[in-house]
Tab-separated table of C-alpha atoms in Angstrom:
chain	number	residue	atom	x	y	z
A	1	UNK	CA	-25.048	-13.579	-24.302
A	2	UNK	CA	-27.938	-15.622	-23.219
A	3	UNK	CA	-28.123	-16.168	-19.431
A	4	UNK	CA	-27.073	-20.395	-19.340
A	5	UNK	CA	-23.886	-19.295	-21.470
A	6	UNK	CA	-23.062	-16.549	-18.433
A	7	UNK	CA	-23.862	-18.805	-15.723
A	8	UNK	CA	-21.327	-21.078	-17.263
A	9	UNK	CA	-18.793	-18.618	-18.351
A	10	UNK	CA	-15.546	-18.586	-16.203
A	11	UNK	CA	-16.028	-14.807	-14.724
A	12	UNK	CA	-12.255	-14.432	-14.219
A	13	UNK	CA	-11.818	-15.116	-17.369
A	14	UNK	CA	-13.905	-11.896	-18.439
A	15	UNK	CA	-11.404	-9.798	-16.263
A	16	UNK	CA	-7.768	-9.903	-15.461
A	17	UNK	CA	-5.172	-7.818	-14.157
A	18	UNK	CA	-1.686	-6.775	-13.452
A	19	UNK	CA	0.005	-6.515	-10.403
A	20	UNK	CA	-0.640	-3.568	-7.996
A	21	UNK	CA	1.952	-1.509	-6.238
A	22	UNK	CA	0.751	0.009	-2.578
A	23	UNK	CA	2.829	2.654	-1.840
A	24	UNK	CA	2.929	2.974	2.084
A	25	UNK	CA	3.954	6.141	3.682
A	26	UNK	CA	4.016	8.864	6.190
A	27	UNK	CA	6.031	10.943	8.772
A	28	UNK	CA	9.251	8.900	10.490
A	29	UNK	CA	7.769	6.519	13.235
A	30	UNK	CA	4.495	6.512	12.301
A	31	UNK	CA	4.862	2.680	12.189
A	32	UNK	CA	5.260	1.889	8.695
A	33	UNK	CA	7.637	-1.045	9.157
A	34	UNK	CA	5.200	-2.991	11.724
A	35	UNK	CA	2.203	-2.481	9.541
A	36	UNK	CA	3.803	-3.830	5.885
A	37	UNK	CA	5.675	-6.548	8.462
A	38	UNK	CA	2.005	-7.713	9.253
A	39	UNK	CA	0.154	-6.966	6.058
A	40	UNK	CA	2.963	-9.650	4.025
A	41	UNK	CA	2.407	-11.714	6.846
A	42	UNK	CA	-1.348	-11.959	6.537
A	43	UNK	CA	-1.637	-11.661	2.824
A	44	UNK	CA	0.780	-14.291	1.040
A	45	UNK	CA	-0.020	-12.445	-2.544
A	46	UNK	CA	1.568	-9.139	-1.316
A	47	UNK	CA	5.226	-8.968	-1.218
A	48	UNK	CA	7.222	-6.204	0.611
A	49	UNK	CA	9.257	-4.131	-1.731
A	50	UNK	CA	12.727	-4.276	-0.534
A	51	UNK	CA	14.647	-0.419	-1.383
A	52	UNK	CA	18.171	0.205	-1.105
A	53	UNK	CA	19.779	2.116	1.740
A	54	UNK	CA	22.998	3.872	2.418
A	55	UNK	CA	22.585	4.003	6.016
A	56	UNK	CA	23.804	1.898	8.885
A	57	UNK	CA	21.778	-1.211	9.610
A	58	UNK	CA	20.235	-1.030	12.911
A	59	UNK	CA	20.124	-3.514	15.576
A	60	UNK	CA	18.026	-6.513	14.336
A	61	UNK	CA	18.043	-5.415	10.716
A	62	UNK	CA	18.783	-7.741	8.536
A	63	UNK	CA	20.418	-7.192	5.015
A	64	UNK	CA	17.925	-8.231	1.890
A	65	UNK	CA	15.182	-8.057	4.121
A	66	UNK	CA	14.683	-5.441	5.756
A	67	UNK	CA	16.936	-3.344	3.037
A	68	UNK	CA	19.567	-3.497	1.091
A	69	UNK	CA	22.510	-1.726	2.405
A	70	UNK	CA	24.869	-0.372	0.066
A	71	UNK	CA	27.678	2.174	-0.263
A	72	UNK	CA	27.277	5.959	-1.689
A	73	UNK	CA	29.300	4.793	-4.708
A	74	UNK	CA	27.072	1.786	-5.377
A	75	UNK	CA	24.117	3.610	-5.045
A	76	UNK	CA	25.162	6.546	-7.414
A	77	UNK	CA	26.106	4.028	-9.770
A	78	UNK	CA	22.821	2.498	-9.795
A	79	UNK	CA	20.769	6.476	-9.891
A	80	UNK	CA	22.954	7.293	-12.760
A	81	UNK	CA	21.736	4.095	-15.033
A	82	UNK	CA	18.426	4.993	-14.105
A	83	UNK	CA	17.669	1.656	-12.116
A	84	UNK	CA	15.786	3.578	-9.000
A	85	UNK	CA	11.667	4.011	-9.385
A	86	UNK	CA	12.178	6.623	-7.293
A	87	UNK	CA	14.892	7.691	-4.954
A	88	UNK	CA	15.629	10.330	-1.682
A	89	UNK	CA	18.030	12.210	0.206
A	90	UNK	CA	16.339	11.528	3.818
A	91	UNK	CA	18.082	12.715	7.034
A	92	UNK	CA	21.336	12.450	5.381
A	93	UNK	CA	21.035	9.062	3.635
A	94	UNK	CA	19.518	7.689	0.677
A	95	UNK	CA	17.161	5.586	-0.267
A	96	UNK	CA	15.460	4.039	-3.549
A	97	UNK	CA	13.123	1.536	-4.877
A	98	UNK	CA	14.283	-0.800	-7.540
A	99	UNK	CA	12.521	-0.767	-11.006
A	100	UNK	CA	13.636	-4.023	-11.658
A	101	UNK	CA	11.901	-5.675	-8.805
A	102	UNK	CA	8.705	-4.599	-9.054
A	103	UNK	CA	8.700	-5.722	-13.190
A	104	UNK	CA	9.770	-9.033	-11.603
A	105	UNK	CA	6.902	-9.283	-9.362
A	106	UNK	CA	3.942	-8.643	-11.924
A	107	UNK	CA	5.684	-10.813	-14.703
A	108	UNK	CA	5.246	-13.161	-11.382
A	109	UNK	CA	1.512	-12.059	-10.522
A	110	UNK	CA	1.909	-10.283	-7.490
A	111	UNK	CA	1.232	-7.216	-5.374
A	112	UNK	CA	4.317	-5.094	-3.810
A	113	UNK	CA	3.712	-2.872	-0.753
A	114	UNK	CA	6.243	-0.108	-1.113
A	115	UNK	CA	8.038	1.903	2.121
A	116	UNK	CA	8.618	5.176	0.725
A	117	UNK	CA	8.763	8.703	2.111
A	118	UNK	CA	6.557	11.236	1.098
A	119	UNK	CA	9.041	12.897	-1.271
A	120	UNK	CA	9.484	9.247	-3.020
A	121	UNK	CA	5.871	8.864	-3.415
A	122	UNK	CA	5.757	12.240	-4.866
A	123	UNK	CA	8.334	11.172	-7.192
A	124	UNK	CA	6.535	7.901	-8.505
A	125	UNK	CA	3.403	10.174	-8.820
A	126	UNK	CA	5.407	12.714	-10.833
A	127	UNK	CA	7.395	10.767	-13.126
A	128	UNK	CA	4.891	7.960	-13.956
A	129	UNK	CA	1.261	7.825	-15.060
A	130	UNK	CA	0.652	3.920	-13.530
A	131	UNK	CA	-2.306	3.272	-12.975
A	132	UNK	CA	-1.467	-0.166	-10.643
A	133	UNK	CA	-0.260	2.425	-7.748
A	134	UNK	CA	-2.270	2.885	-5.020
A	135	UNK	CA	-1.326	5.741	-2.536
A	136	UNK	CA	-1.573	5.342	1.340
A	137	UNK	CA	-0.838	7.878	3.897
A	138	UNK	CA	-0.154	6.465	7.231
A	139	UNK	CA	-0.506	9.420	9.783
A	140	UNK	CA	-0.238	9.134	13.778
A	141	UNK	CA	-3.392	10.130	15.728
A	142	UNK	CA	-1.358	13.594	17.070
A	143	UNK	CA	1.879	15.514	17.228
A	144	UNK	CA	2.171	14.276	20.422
A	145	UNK	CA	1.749	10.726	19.898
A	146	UNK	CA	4.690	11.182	17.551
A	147	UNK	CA	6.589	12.584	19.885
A	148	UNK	CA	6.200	10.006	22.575
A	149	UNK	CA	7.183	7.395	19.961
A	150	UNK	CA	10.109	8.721	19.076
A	151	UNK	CA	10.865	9.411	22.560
A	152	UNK	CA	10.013	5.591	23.475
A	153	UNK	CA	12.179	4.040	20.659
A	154	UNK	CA	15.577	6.253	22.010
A	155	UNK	CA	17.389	6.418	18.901
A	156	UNK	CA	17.247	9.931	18.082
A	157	UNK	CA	19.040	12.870	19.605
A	158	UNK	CA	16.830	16.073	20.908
A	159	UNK	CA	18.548	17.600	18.028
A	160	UNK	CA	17.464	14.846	15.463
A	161	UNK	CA	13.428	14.419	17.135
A	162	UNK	CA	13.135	17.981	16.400
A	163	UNK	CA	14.683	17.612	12.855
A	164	UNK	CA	12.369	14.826	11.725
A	165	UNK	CA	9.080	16.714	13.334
A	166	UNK	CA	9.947	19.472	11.591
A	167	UNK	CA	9.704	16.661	8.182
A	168	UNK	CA	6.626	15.479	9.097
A	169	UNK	CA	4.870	19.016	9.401
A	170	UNK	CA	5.964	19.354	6.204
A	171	UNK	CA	4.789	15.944	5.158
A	172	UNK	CA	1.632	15.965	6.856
A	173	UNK	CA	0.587	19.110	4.493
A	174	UNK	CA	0.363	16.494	1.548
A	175	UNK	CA	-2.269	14.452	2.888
A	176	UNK	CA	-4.467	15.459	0.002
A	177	UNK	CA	-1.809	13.961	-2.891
A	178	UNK	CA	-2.989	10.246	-1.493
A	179	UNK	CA	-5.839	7.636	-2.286
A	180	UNK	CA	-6.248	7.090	1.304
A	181	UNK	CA	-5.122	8.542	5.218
A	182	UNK	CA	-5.091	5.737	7.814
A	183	UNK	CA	-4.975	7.215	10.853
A	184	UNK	CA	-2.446	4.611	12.946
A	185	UNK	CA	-3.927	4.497	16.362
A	186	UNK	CA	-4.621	1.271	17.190
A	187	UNK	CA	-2.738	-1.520	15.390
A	188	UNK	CA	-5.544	-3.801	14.878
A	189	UNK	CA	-7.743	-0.931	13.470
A	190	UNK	CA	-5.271	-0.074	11.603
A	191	UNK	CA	-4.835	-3.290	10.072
A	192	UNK	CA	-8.452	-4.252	9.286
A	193	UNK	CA	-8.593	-0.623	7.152
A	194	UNK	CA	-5.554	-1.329	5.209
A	195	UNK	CA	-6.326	-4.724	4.653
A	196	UNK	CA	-9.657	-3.479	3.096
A	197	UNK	CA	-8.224	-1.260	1.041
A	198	UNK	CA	-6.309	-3.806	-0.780
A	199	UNK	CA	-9.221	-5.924	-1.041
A	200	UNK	CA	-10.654	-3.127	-2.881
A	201	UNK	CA	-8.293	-2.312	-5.286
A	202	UNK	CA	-8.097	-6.096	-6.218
A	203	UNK	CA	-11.526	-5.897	-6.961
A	204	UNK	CA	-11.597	-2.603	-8.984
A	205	UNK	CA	-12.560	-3.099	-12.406
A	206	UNK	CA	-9.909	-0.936	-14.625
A	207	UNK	CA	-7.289	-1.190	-16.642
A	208	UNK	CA	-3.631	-0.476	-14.665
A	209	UNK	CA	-1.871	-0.417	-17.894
């Protein structure tokens, strides 16, 4: 190609995509619902991946927003016809991410952020070799830190803190197994990195096919 017929070639016509699927996780209150909260608010082409939940909804929560809350029954029903991209056992309740959603939302051209535990995203990484997933750990600047947030948000018993530190020991020893570690110290820091990393990833030139 001569250069006048590249100067007037369409370039996004040379290169297209599908959607891309962010899978956000990390140990229990590192913050994961405040950061995808802001990153769909700031990004309209990103949509927020909405699983289905067994457990109570908590104060504020709002059903087929925030989750989908559903009985044990419903939810086995759905595992056992194989509708769940992945799914978890987590603290006593489960939780999983609807296939059919996310086919809907790159027929439709867009990006889903995903809220999954580290056992889900271990799952998705297992079970399928797509290449539109891109793997964030979200990790708290200490143990401490943790701590203090749990303490601050007052929903847990001593007996359930220490439960879900013991988790995200566990969880922090798969660090590795992800594209990227944000380290979620400051909120507006935190922000401007993942916000970059989905800039990159739209810009990647590769098949996700």
């Amino acid at each position: 190609m001569c250069s006048g017929e590249f100067e007037e070639k369409d370039l996004s016509s040379l290169y297209t995509r599908d959607g891309i699927f962010f899978i956000l996780t990390g140990p229990s209150g590192v913050g994961k619902t405040t950061v995808i909260k802001k990153l769909v608010e700031s990004d309209p082409k990103i949509r927020y991946s909405i699983s289905h939940t067994t457990r109570e909804k908590r104060s504020g929560e709002v059903g087929g927003e925030d989750y989908y809350f559903i009985s044990e029954e419903e939810f086995e029903r759905k595992r056992s016809r194989g509708e769940f991209l992945e799914w978890a056992s987590v603290f006593g309740d489960y939780y999983g991410t609807s296939r059919e959603e996310l086919e809907e939302a790159f027929e439709s051209g867009e990006d889903l952020v995903l809220d999954v535990d580290v056992q889900g995203a271990r799952q998705i990484r297992e079970k399928s070799s797509d290449e539109r997933a891109a793997y964030i750990f979200l990790a708290p600047p200490s143990k401490r830190e943790l701590i203090d947030r749990f303490d601050s948000r007052n929903t847990e018993s001593p007996e359930e803190k220490e439960k879900r530190m013991s988790v995200a020991d566990r969880e922090m020893e798969e660090v590795d197994k992800f594209d990227y570690l944000v380290v979620n110290e400051e909120l507006e820091d935190t922000m401007n990195l993942i916000e970059s990393i989905v800039i990159a990833e739209r810009c990647r030139v590769a098949s996700r096919k």
